[in-house]
Coordinates of C-alpha atoms in Angstrom, one line a residue:
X1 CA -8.9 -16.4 -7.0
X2 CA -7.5 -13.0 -6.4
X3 CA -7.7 -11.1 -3.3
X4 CA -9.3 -7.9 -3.7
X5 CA -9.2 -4.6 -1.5
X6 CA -9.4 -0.9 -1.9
X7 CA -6.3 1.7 -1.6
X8 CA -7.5 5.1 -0.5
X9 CA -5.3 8.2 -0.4
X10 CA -7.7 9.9 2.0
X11 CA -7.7 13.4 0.5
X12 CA -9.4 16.0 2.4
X13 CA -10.6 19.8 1.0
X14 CA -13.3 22.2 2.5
X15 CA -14.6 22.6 -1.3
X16 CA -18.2 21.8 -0.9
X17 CA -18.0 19.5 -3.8
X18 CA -16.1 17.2 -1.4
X19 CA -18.1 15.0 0.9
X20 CA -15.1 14.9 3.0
X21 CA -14.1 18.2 4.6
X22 CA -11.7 17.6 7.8
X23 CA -9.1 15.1 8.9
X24 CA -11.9 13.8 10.5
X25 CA -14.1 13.4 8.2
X26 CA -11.3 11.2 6.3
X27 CA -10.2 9.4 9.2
X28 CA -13.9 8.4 10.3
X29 CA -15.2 8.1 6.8
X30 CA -11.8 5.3 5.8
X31 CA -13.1 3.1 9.1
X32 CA -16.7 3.0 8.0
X33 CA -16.0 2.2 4.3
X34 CA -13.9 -0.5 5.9
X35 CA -16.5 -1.9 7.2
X36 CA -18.3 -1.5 4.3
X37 CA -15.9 -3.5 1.9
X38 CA -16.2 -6.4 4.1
X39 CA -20.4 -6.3 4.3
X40 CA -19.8 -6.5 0.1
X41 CA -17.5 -9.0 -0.3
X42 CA -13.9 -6.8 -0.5
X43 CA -10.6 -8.6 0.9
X44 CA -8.8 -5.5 2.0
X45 CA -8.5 -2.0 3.1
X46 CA -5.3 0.0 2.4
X47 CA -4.0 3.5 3.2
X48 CA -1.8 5.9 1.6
X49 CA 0.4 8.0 4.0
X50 CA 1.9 11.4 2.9
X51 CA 3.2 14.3 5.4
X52 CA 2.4 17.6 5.0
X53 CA -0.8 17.1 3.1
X54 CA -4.5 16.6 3.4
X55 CA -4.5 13.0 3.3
X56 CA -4.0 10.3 5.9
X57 CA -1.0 10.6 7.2
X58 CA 0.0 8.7 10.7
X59 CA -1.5 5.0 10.2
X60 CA -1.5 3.0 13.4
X61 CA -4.2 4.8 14.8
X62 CA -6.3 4.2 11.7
X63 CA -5.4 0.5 11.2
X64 CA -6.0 -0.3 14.6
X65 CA -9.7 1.0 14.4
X66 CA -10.5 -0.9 11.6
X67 CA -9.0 -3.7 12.7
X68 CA -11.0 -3.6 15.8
X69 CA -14.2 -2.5 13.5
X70 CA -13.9 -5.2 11.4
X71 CA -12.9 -9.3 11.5
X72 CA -12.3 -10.5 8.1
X73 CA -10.7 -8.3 5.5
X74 CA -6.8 -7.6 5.3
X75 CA -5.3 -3.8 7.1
X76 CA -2.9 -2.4 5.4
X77 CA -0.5 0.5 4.3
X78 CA 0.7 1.4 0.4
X79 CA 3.2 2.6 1.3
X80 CA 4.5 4.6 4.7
X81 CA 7.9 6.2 3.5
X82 CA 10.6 4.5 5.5
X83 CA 12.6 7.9 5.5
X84 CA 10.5 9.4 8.3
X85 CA 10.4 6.6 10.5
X86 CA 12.2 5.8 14.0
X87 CA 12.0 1.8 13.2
X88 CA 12.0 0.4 16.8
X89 CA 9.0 2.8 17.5
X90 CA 7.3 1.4 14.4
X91 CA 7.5 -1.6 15.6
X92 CA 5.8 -1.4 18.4
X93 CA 3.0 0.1 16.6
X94 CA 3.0 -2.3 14.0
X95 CA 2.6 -5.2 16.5
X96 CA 0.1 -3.7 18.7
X97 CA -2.2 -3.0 15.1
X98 CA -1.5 -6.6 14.3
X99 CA -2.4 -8.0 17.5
X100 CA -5.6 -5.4 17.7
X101 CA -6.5 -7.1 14.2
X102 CA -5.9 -10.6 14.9
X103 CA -2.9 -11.1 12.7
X104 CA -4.5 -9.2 9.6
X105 CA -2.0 -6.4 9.1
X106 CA -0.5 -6.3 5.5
X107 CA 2.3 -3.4 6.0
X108 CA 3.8 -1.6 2.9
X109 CA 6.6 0.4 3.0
X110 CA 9.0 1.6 1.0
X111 CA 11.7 4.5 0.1
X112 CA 8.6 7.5 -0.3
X113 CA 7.8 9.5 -2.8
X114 CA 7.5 13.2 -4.1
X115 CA 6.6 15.1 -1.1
X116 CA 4.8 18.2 -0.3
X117 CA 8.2 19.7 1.1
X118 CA 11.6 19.8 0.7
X119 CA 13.7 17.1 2.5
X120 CA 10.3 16.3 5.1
X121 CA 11.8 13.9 6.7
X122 CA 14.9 16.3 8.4
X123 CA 11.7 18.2 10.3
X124 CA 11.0 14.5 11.7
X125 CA 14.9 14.4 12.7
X126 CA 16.2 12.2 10.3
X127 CA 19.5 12.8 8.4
X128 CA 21.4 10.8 5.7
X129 CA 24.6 9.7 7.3
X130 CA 28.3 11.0 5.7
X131 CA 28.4 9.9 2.2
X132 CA 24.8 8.2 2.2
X133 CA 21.6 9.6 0.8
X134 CA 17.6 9.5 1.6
X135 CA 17.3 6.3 -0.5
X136 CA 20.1 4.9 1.9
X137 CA 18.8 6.3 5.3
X138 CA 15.1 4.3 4.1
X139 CA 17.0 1.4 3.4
X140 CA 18.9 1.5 6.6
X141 CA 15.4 2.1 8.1
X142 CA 13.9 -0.6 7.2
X143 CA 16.5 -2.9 7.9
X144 CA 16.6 -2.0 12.0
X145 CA 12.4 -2.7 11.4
X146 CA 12.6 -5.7 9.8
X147 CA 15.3 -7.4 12.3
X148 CA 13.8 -6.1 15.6
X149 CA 9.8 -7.3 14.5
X150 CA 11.4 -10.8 14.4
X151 CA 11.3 -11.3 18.1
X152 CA 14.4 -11.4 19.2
X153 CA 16.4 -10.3 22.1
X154 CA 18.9 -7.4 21.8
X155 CA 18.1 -5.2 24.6
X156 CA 20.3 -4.9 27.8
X157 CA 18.6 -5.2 30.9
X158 CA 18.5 -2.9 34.1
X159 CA 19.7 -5.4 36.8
X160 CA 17.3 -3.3 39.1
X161 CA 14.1 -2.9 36.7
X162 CA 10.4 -1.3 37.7
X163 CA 9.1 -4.6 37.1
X164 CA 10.5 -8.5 36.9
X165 CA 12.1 -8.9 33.4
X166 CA 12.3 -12.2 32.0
X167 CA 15.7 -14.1 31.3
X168 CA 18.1 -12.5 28.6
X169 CA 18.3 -9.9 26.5
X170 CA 15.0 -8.3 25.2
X171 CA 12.6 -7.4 22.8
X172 CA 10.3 -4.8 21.6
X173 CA 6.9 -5.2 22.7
X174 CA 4.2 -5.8 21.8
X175 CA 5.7 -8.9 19.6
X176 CA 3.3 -9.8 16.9
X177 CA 4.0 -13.2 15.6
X178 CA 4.0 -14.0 12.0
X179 CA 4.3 -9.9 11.1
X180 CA 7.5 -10.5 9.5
X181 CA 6.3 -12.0 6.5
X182 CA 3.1 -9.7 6.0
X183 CA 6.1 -6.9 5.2
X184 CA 5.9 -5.2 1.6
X185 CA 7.6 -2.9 -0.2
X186 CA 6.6 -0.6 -2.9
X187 CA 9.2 -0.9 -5.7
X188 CA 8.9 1.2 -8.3
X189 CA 11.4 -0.8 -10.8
X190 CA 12.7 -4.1 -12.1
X191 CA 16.1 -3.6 -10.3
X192 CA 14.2 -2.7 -7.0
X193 CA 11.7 -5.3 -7.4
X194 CA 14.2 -7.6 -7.1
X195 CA 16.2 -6.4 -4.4
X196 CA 12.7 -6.5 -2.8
X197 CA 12.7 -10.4 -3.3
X198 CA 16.1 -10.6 -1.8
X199 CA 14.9 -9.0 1.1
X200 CA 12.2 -11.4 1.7
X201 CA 9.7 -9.0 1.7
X202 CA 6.1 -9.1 -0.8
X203 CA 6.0 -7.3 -3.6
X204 CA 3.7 -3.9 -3.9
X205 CA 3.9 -2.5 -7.3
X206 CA 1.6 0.8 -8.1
X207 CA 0.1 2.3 -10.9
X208 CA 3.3 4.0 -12.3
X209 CA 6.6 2.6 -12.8
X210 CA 9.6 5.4 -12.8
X211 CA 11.6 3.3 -15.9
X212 CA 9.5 3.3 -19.4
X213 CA 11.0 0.8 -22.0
X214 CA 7.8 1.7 -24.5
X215 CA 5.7 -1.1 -23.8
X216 CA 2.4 -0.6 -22.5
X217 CA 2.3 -0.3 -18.5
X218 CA 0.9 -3.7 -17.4
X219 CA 3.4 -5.4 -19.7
X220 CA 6.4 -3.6 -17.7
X221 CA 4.8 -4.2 -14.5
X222 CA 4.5 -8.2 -15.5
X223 CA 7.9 -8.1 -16.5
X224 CA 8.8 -6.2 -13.0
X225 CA 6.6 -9.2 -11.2
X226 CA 8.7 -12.3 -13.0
X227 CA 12.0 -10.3 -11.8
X228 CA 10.6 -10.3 -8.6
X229 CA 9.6 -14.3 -8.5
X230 CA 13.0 -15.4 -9.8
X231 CA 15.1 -13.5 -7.5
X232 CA 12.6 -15.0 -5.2
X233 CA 13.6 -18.3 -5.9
X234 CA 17.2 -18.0 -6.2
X235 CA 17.3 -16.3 -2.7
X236 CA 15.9 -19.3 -1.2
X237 CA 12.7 -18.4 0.5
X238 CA 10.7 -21.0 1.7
X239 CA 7.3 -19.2 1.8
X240 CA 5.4 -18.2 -1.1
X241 CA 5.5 -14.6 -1.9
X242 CA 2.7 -12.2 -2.2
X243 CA 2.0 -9.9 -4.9
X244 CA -0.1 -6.8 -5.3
X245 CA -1.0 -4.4 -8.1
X246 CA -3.0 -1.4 -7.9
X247 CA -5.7 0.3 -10.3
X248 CA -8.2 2.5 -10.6
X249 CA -11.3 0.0 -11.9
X250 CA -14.8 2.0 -12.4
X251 CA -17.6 -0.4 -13.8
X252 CA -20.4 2.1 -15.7
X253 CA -23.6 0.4 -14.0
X254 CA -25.7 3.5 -13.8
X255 CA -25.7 7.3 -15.0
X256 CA -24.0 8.4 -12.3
X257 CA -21.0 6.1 -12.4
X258 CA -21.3 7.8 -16.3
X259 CA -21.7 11.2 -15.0
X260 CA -17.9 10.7 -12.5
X261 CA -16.3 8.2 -14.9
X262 CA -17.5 7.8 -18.6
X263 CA -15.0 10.0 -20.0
X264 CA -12.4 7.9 -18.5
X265 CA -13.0 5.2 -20.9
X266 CA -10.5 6.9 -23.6
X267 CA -7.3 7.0 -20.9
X268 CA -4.5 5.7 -22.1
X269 CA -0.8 4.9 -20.6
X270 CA 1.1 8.0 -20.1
X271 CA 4.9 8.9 -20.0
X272 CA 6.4 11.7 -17.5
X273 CA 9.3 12.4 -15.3
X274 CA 9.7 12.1 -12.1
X275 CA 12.8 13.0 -9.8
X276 CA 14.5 13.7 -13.1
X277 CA 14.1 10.5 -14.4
X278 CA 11.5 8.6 -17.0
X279 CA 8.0 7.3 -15.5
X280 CA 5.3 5.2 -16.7
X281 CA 1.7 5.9 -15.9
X282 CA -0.8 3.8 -16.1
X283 CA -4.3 4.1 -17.1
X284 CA -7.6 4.1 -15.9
X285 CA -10.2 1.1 -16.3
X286 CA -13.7 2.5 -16.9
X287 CA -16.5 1.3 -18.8
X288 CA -19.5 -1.0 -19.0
X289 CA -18.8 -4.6 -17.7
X290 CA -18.9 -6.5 -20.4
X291 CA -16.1 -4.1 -21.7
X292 CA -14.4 -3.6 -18.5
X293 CA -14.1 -7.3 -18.3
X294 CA -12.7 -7.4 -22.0
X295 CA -9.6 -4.7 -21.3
X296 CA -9.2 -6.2 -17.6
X297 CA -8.7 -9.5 -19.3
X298 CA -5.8 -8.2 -20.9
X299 CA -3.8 -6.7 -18.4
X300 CA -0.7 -9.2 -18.0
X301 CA 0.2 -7.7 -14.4
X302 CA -3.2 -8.3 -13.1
X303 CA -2.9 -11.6 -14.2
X304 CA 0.4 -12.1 -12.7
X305 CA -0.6 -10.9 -9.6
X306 CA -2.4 -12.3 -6.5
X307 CA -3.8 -9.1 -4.7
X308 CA -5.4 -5.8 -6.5
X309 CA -5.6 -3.1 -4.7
X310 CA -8.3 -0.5 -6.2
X311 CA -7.9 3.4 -5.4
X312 CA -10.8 4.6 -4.6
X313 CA -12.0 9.0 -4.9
X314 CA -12.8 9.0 -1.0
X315 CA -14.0 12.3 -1.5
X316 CA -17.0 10.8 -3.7
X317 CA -17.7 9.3 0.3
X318 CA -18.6 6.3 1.6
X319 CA -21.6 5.0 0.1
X320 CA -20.2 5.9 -3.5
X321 CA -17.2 3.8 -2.7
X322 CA -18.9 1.0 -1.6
X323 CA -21.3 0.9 -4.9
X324 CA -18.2 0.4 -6.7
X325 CA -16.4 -1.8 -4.5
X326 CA -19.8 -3.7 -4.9
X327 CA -19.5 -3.6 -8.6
X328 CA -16.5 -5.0 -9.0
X329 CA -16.6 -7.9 -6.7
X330 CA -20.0 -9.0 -7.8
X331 CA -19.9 -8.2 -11.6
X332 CA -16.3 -8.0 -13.2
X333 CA -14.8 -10.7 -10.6
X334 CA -16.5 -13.5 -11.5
X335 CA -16.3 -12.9 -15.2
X336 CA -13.0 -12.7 -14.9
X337 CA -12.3 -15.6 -13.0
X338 CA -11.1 -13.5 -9.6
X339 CA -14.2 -15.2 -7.7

Protein backbone atom coordinates (compact mmCIF):
# COMPACT_ATOMS: atom_id res chain seq x y z
CA UNK A 1 0.00 0.00 0.00
CA UNK A 2 1.50 3.28 -0.99
CA UNK A 3 0.08 6.51 -0.32
CA UNK A 4 -0.47 8.56 -3.30
CA UNK A 5 -0.82 12.39 -3.82
CA UNK A 6 -0.09 15.06 -6.45
CA UNK A 7 2.90 17.78 -6.14
CA UNK A 8 2.01 20.93 -8.15
CA UNK A 9 4.29 23.80 -8.77
CA UNK A 10 1.41 26.09 -9.57
CA UNK A 11 2.88 27.91 -12.56
CA UNK A 12 1.02 30.79 -13.80
CA UNK A 13 1.36 32.72 -17.52
CA UNK A 14 -1.15 34.99 -19.42
CA UNK A 15 -0.23 32.79 -22.65
CA UNK A 16 -3.59 31.72 -23.77
CA UNK A 17 -2.48 28.23 -24.08
CA UNK A 18 -2.47 28.17 -20.28
CA UNK A 19 -5.78 27.48 -18.58
CA UNK A 20 -4.32 29.28 -15.70
CA UNK A 21 -3.62 32.92 -16.12
CA UNK A 22 -3.38 34.81 -12.59
CA UNK A 23 -2.24 34.03 -9.05
CA UNK A 24 -5.67 33.48 -8.72
CA UNK A 25 -6.38 31.38 -11.04
CA UNK A 26 -3.52 29.02 -9.44
CA UNK A 27 -4.37 29.56 -6.08
CA UNK A 28 -8.34 28.78 -6.68
CA UNK A 29 -7.65 26.21 -9.39
CA UNK A 30 -4.77 24.05 -6.53
CA UNK A 31 -8.03 24.07 -3.80
CA UNK A 32 -10.47 22.65 -6.33
CA UNK A 33 -8.16 19.96 -7.75
CA UNK A 34 -7.72 19.13 -4.08
CA UNK A 35 -10.84 18.41 -3.84
CA UNK A 36 -10.83 16.61 -6.73
CA UNK A 37 -8.00 14.14 -5.81
CA UNK A 38 -9.92 13.11 -2.88
CA UNK A 39 -13.46 12.50 -4.93
CA UNK A 40 -10.88 9.95 -7.11
CA UNK A 41 -9.20 8.20 -4.72
CA UNK A 42 -5.70 10.43 -4.28
CA UNK A 43 -3.95 10.45 -0.65
CA UNK A 44 -2.40 13.89 -0.90
CA UNK A 45 -2.12 17.36 -2.13
CA UNK A 46 1.37 19.14 -2.13
CA UNK A 47 2.71 22.52 -3.10
CA UNK A 48 5.78 23.87 -4.42
CA UNK A 49 6.82 27.27 -3.05
CA UNK A 50 9.31 29.61 -4.97
CA UNK A 51 9.68 33.56 -4.51
CA UNK A 52 9.90 35.80 -7.11
CA UNK A 53 8.09 33.65 -9.60
CA UNK A 54 4.66 32.82 -11.03
CA UNK A 55 4.10 29.93 -8.96
CA UNK A 56 2.65 29.47 -5.49
CA UNK A 57 4.60 30.96 -3.28
CA UNK A 58 3.27 31.76 0.51
CA UNK A 59 1.53 28.37 1.69
CA UNK A 60 -0.42 28.69 4.80
CA UNK A 61 -3.14 30.45 3.27
CA UNK A 62 -3.44 27.74 0.62
CA UNK A 63 -3.11 24.75 2.92
CA UNK A 64 -5.52 26.01 5.16
CA UNK A 65 -8.28 26.23 2.48
CA UNK A 66 -7.88 22.93 1.37
CA UNK A 67 -7.71 21.68 4.55
CA UNK A 68 -11.01 23.23 5.40
CA UNK A 69 -12.27 22.10 1.61
CA UNK A 70 -11.42 18.89 2.15
CA UNK A 71 -11.42 15.87 5.13
CA UNK A 72 -9.46 13.04 4.01
CA UNK A 73 -6.36 13.47 1.96
CA UNK A 74 -2.82 14.64 3.39
CA UNK A 75 -1.74 18.93 2.99
CA UNK A 76 1.43 19.46 2.33
CA UNK A 77 4.47 21.50 1.16
CA UNK A 78 7.72 20.08 -1.19
CA UNK A 79 9.55 22.04 -0.07
CA UNK A 80 9.28 25.84 1.55
CA UNK A 81 13.02 26.99 1.62
CA UNK A 82 13.99 27.37 5.20
CA UNK A 83 16.34 30.35 4.21
CA UNK A 84 13.45 32.84 3.98
CA UNK A 85 11.65 31.96 6.96
CA UNK A 86 11.24 33.79 10.56
CA UNK A 87 10.71 30.14 12.37
CA UNK A 88 8.55 31.19 15.39
CA UNK A 89 6.16 32.93 12.84
CA UNK A 90 6.13 29.70 10.89
CA UNK A 91 5.09 28.06 13.53
CA UNK A 92 2.27 29.60 14.24
CA UNK A 93 1.07 29.20 10.83
CA UNK A 94 1.96 25.77 10.61
CA UNK A 95 -0.14 24.88 13.72
CA UNK A 96 -3.09 26.93 12.94
CA UNK A 97 -3.12 24.91 9.10
CA UNK A 98 -2.80 21.76 11.07
CA UNK A 99 -5.43 22.40 13.46
CA UNK A 100 -7.72 23.94 10.34
CA UNK A 101 -7.07 20.40 8.76
CA UNK A 102 -7.56 18.15 11.60
CA UNK A 103 -3.95 17.03 12.03
CA UNK A 104 -3.38 16.37 8.17
CA UNK A 105 -0.52 18.70 7.55
CA UNK A 106 2.61 16.87 6.00
CA UNK A 107 5.20 19.97 5.98
CA UNK A 108 8.40 19.80 3.78
CA UNK A 109 11.12 21.99 4.04
CA UNK A 110 14.38 22.11 3.31
CA UNK A 111 17.66 24.35 2.45
CA UNK A 112 15.84 25.85 -1.15
CA UNK A 113 16.84 25.81 -4.35
CA UNK A 114 17.96 27.81 -7.47
CA UNK A 115 16.01 30.95 -7.20
CA UNK A 116 14.68 33.53 -9.46
CA UNK A 117 17.14 36.13 -7.77
CA UNK A 118 20.21 36.64 -6.42
CA UNK A 119 20.50 35.95 -2.54
CA UNK A 120 16.22 36.33 -2.21
CA UNK A 121 16.20 35.62 0.98
CA UNK A 122 18.32 39.08 2.18
CA UNK A 123 15.10 41.10 0.56
CA UNK A 124 13.03 38.98 3.29
CA UNK A 125 15.80 40.16 5.94
CA UNK A 126 17.76 37.32 6.45
CA UNK A 127 21.58 37.23 6.65
CA UNK A 128 24.11 34.40 7.10
CA UNK A 129 25.79 35.09 10.38
CA UNK A 130 29.99 35.81 10.52
CA UNK A 131 31.59 32.86 9.04
CA UNK A 132 28.28 30.91 8.23
CA UNK A 133 26.56 30.54 4.86
CA UNK A 134 22.81 30.26 3.45
CA UNK A 135 23.00 26.42 3.87
CA UNK A 136 23.82 27.30 7.63
CA UNK A 137 21.28 30.17 8.18
CA UNK A 138 18.44 27.22 6.79
CA UNK A 139 19.80 24.92 9.01
CA UNK A 140 19.78 27.22 11.93
CA UNK A 141 16.21 27.98 10.71
CA UNK A 142 14.91 25.01 10.93
CA UNK A 143 16.23 24.12 14.13
CA UNK A 144 14.50 27.34 16.14
CA UNK A 145 11.14 25.59 14.07
CA UNK A 146 11.53 22.34 14.97
CA UNK A 147 12.17 23.06 18.86
CA UNK A 148 9.46 25.71 19.40
CA UNK A 149 6.50 23.41 17.40
CA UNK A 150 7.15 20.88 20.24
CA UNK A 151 5.10 22.77 22.74
CA UNK A 152 7.13 23.90 25.16
CA UNK A 153 7.53 26.80 27.26
CA UNK A 154 10.41 29.39 26.63
CA UNK A 155 8.75 32.65 26.63
CA UNK A 156 8.97 35.24 29.58
CA UNK A 157 5.89 36.51 30.75
CA UNK A 158 4.66 40.12 31.37
CA UNK A 159 3.78 40.09 35.09
CA UNK A 160 1.03 42.68 34.10
CA UNK A 161 -0.32 40.95 30.71
CA UNK A 162 -3.64 42.15 28.50
CA UNK A 163 -5.08 38.94 29.40
CA UNK A 164 -4.58 36.01 32.40
CA UNK A 165 -1.50 33.90 31.19
CA UNK A 166 -1.31 30.47 32.43
CA UNK A 167 1.58 29.26 34.83
CA UNK A 168 5.26 29.29 33.44
CA UNK A 169 6.99 30.17 30.73
CA UNK A 170 5.16 30.00 27.25
CA UNK A 171 4.58 28.79 24.00
CA UNK A 172 3.76 29.74 20.54
CA UNK A 173 0.26 29.45 19.73
CA UNK A 174 -1.64 27.91 18.18
CA UNK A 175 0.15 24.45 19.39
CA UNK A 176 -0.70 21.64 17.03
CA UNK A 177 -0.04 18.40 18.65
CA UNK A 178 1.62 15.65 16.89
CA UNK A 179 3.13 18.35 14.04
CA UNK A 180 6.49 17.45 15.03
CA UNK A 181 6.71 14.30 13.51
CA UNK A 182 4.74 15.26 10.13
CA UNK A 183 8.17 17.44 9.49
CA UNK A 184 10.14 16.63 6.16
CA UNK A 185 13.00 17.66 4.55
CA UNK A 186 13.94 17.66 0.98
CA UNK A 187 17.50 16.23 0.74
CA UNK A 188 18.92 16.21 -2.28
CA UNK A 189 21.91 13.69 -1.31
CA UNK A 190 23.04 10.51 0.50
CA UNK A 191 25.04 12.62 3.12
CA UNK A 192 21.99 14.97 3.62
CA UNK A 193 19.57 12.21 3.68
CA UNK A 194 21.13 11.05 6.47
CA UNK A 195 21.64 13.94 8.46
CA UNK A 196 17.84 14.27 7.67
CA UNK A 197 17.33 10.86 9.73
CA UNK A 198 19.43 12.25 12.57
CA UNK A 199 17.26 15.00 12.78
CA UNK A 200 14.19 12.99 13.15
CA UNK A 201 12.56 14.39 10.48
CA UNK A 202 10.75 12.17 7.12
CA UNK A 203 12.48 11.85 4.28
CA UNK A 204 11.40 13.92 0.87
CA UNK A 205 13.52 13.06 -1.96
CA UNK A 206 12.65 14.76 -5.59
CA UNK A 207 13.11 13.88 -8.99
CA UNK A 208 16.79 15.01 -9.24
CA UNK A 209 19.56 14.25 -7.00
CA UNK A 210 22.60 17.00 -7.16
CA UNK A 211 25.43 13.82 -6.78
CA UNK A 212 25.52 11.41 -10.02
CA UNK A 213 27.59 8.15 -9.40
CA UNK A 214 26.35 6.70 -13.14
CA UNK A 215 23.73 4.56 -12.06
CA UNK A 216 20.33 5.15 -13.25
CA UNK A 217 18.28 7.77 -11.01
CA UNK A 218 15.91 5.46 -9.06
CA UNK A 219 18.86 3.27 -8.19
CA UNK A 220 20.70 6.43 -6.52
CA UNK A 221 17.61 7.56 -4.99
CA UNK A 222 17.12 3.74 -3.33
CA UNK A 223 20.50 3.92 -2.25
CA UNK A 224 19.85 7.61 -0.80
CA UNK A 225 16.44 5.96 1.00
CA UNK A 226 18.57 2.84 2.74
CA UNK A 227 21.09 5.72 4.01
CA UNK A 228 18.37 7.44 5.29
CA UNK A 229 16.67 4.16 7.19
CA UNK A 230 19.98 3.17 8.78
CA UNK A 231 20.94 6.36 10.18
CA UNK A 232 17.35 6.12 11.19
CA UNK A 233 17.90 3.33 13.29
CA UNK A 234 21.21 4.02 14.75
CA UNK A 235 19.76 7.48 15.96
CA UNK A 236 17.25 5.76 17.96
CA UNK A 237 13.91 6.95 16.89
CA UNK A 238 11.08 5.24 18.12
CA UNK A 239 8.51 6.08 15.35
CA UNK A 240 8.62 4.75 11.98
CA UNK A 241 9.85 7.06 9.42
CA UNK A 242 8.05 8.29 6.30
CA UNK A 243 9.29 8.36 2.98
CA UNK A 244 8.36 10.16 -0.23
CA UNK A 245 9.51 10.16 -3.83
CA UNK A 246 8.26 12.24 -6.48
CA UNK A 247 7.54 11.67 -10.39
CA UNK A 248 6.03 12.71 -13.22
CA UNK A 249 3.56 9.45 -14.13
CA UNK A 250 1.32 10.08 -17.36
CA UNK A 251 -0.79 6.79 -18.26
CA UNK A 252 -1.72 7.09 -22.37
CA UNK A 253 -5.61 6.18 -21.86
CA UNK A 254 -6.89 8.29 -24.74
CA UNK A 255 -5.58 10.59 -27.71
CA UNK A 256 -5.28 13.35 -25.80
CA UNK A 257 -3.16 12.06 -23.00
CA UNK A 258 -1.08 11.00 -26.62
CA UNK A 259 -1.37 14.37 -28.02
CA UNK A 260 0.36 16.17 -24.19
CA UNK A 261 2.52 13.10 -23.39
CA UNK A 262 3.27 10.37 -26.02
CA UNK A 263 6.50 11.68 -26.99
CA UNK A 264 7.50 11.42 -23.48
CA UNK A 265 7.70 7.76 -23.63
CA UNK A 266 11.48 8.00 -25.06
CA UNK A 267 12.83 10.24 -21.76
CA UNK A 268 15.59 8.99 -20.32
CA UNK A 269 17.72 10.03 -17.03
CA UNK A 270 19.74 13.04 -17.61
CA UNK A 271 23.06 14.52 -16.15
CA UNK A 272 23.48 18.46 -15.47
CA UNK A 273 24.98 20.84 -13.09
CA UNK A 274 23.67 22.64 -10.66
CA UNK A 275 25.26 25.24 -8.21
CA UNK A 276 28.50 24.16 -9.75
CA UNK A 277 28.19 20.78 -8.94
CA UNK A 278 26.93 17.30 -10.76
CA UNK A 279 22.99 16.52 -10.74
CA UNK A 280 21.00 13.64 -11.67
CA UNK A 281 17.64 13.99 -13.42
CA UNK A 282 15.25 11.76 -13.57
CA UNK A 283 12.83 10.78 -16.15
CA UNK A 284 9.53 10.85 -17.11
CA UNK A 285 7.00 7.81 -16.89
CA UNK A 286 4.57 7.93 -19.89
CA UNK A 287 2.94 5.31 -21.77
CA UNK A 288 0.16 2.88 -22.05
CA UNK A 289 -0.62 1.00 -18.75
CA UNK A 290 0.32 -2.15 -19.39
CA UNK A 291 3.78 -0.57 -20.15
CA UNK A 292 3.62 2.13 -17.62
CA UNK A 293 3.09 -0.68 -15.12
CA UNK A 294 6.13 -2.68 -16.60
CA UNK A 295 8.92 0.39 -16.20
CA UNK A 296 7.06 1.53 -12.83
CA UNK A 297 7.72 -1.95 -11.62
CA UNK A 298 11.26 -1.35 -11.96
CA UNK A 299 11.92 1.70 -10.27
CA UNK A 300 13.76 0.56 -6.92
CA UNK A 301 13.02 4.04 -5.20
CA UNK A 302 9.42 3.75 -5.75
CA UNK A 303 9.58 0.51 -4.33
CA UNK A 304 11.44 1.66 -1.35
CA UNK A 305 9.32 4.25 -0.63
CA UNK A 306 5.90 4.72 1.15
CA UNK A 307 4.53 8.00 -0.37
CA UNK A 308 4.65 9.23 -4.25
CA UNK A 309 4.15 12.37 -4.87
CA UNK A 310 3.11 13.00 -8.77
CA UNK A 311 3.81 16.61 -10.34
CA UNK A 312 1.17 17.46 -12.03
CA UNK A 313 1.13 20.45 -15.48
CA UNK A 314 -1.50 22.70 -13.51
CA UNK A 315 -1.63 24.73 -16.39
CA UNK A 316 -3.28 21.67 -18.39
CA UNK A 317 -6.21 22.84 -15.35
CA UNK A 318 -8.19 21.04 -13.25
CA UNK A 319 -10.24 18.57 -14.90
CA UNK A 320 -7.08 17.36 -16.94
CA UNK A 321 -5.31 16.80 -13.67
CA UNK A 322 -7.86 15.00 -12.21
CA UNK A 323 -8.18 12.45 -15.35
CA UNK A 324 -4.77 11.55 -14.66
CA UNK A 325 -4.83 11.53 -11.08
CA UNK A 326 -7.82 9.12 -11.86
CA UNK A 327 -5.68 7.12 -14.09
CA UNK A 328 -3.15 6.27 -11.96
CA UNK A 329 -5.02 5.37 -8.86
CA UNK A 330 -7.57 3.23 -10.63
CA UNK A 331 -5.39 1.64 -13.44
CA UNK A 332 -1.49 1.45 -12.66
CA UNK A 333 -2.08 1.18 -8.73
CA UNK A 334 -3.53 -1.79 -8.43
CA UNK A 335 -1.43 -3.56 -11.02
CA UNK A 336 1.23 -2.60 -9.28
CA UNK A 337 0.29 -3.58 -5.97
CA UNK A 338 -0.01 0.31 -4.46
CA UNK A 339 -3.89 -0.49 -3.91
Amino acid sequence: MKKIGFLSFGHWTESPQSATRSASDALLQSIDLAVAAEEVGADGAYFRVHHFARQLASPYPLLAAVGARTSRIEIGTGIVDMRYENPLYMAEDAGSADLISGGRLQLGISRGSPEQVIDGYRYFGYVPAEGADHADMARDHTRVFLDVIEGEGFAQPNPRPMFPNPPGLLRIEPHSPGLRDRIWWGAGSRATAEWTAQQGMNLMSSTLLTEDTGVPFHQLQAEQIQRFRDAWTAAGHEREPRVSVSRSIFPIVNDLDRAYFGHESRSQDQVGHIDGGLARFGKSYAGEVDQLVKELAEDEAIAAADTLLLTVPNQLGVDYNAHVLESIVQLVAPALGWR
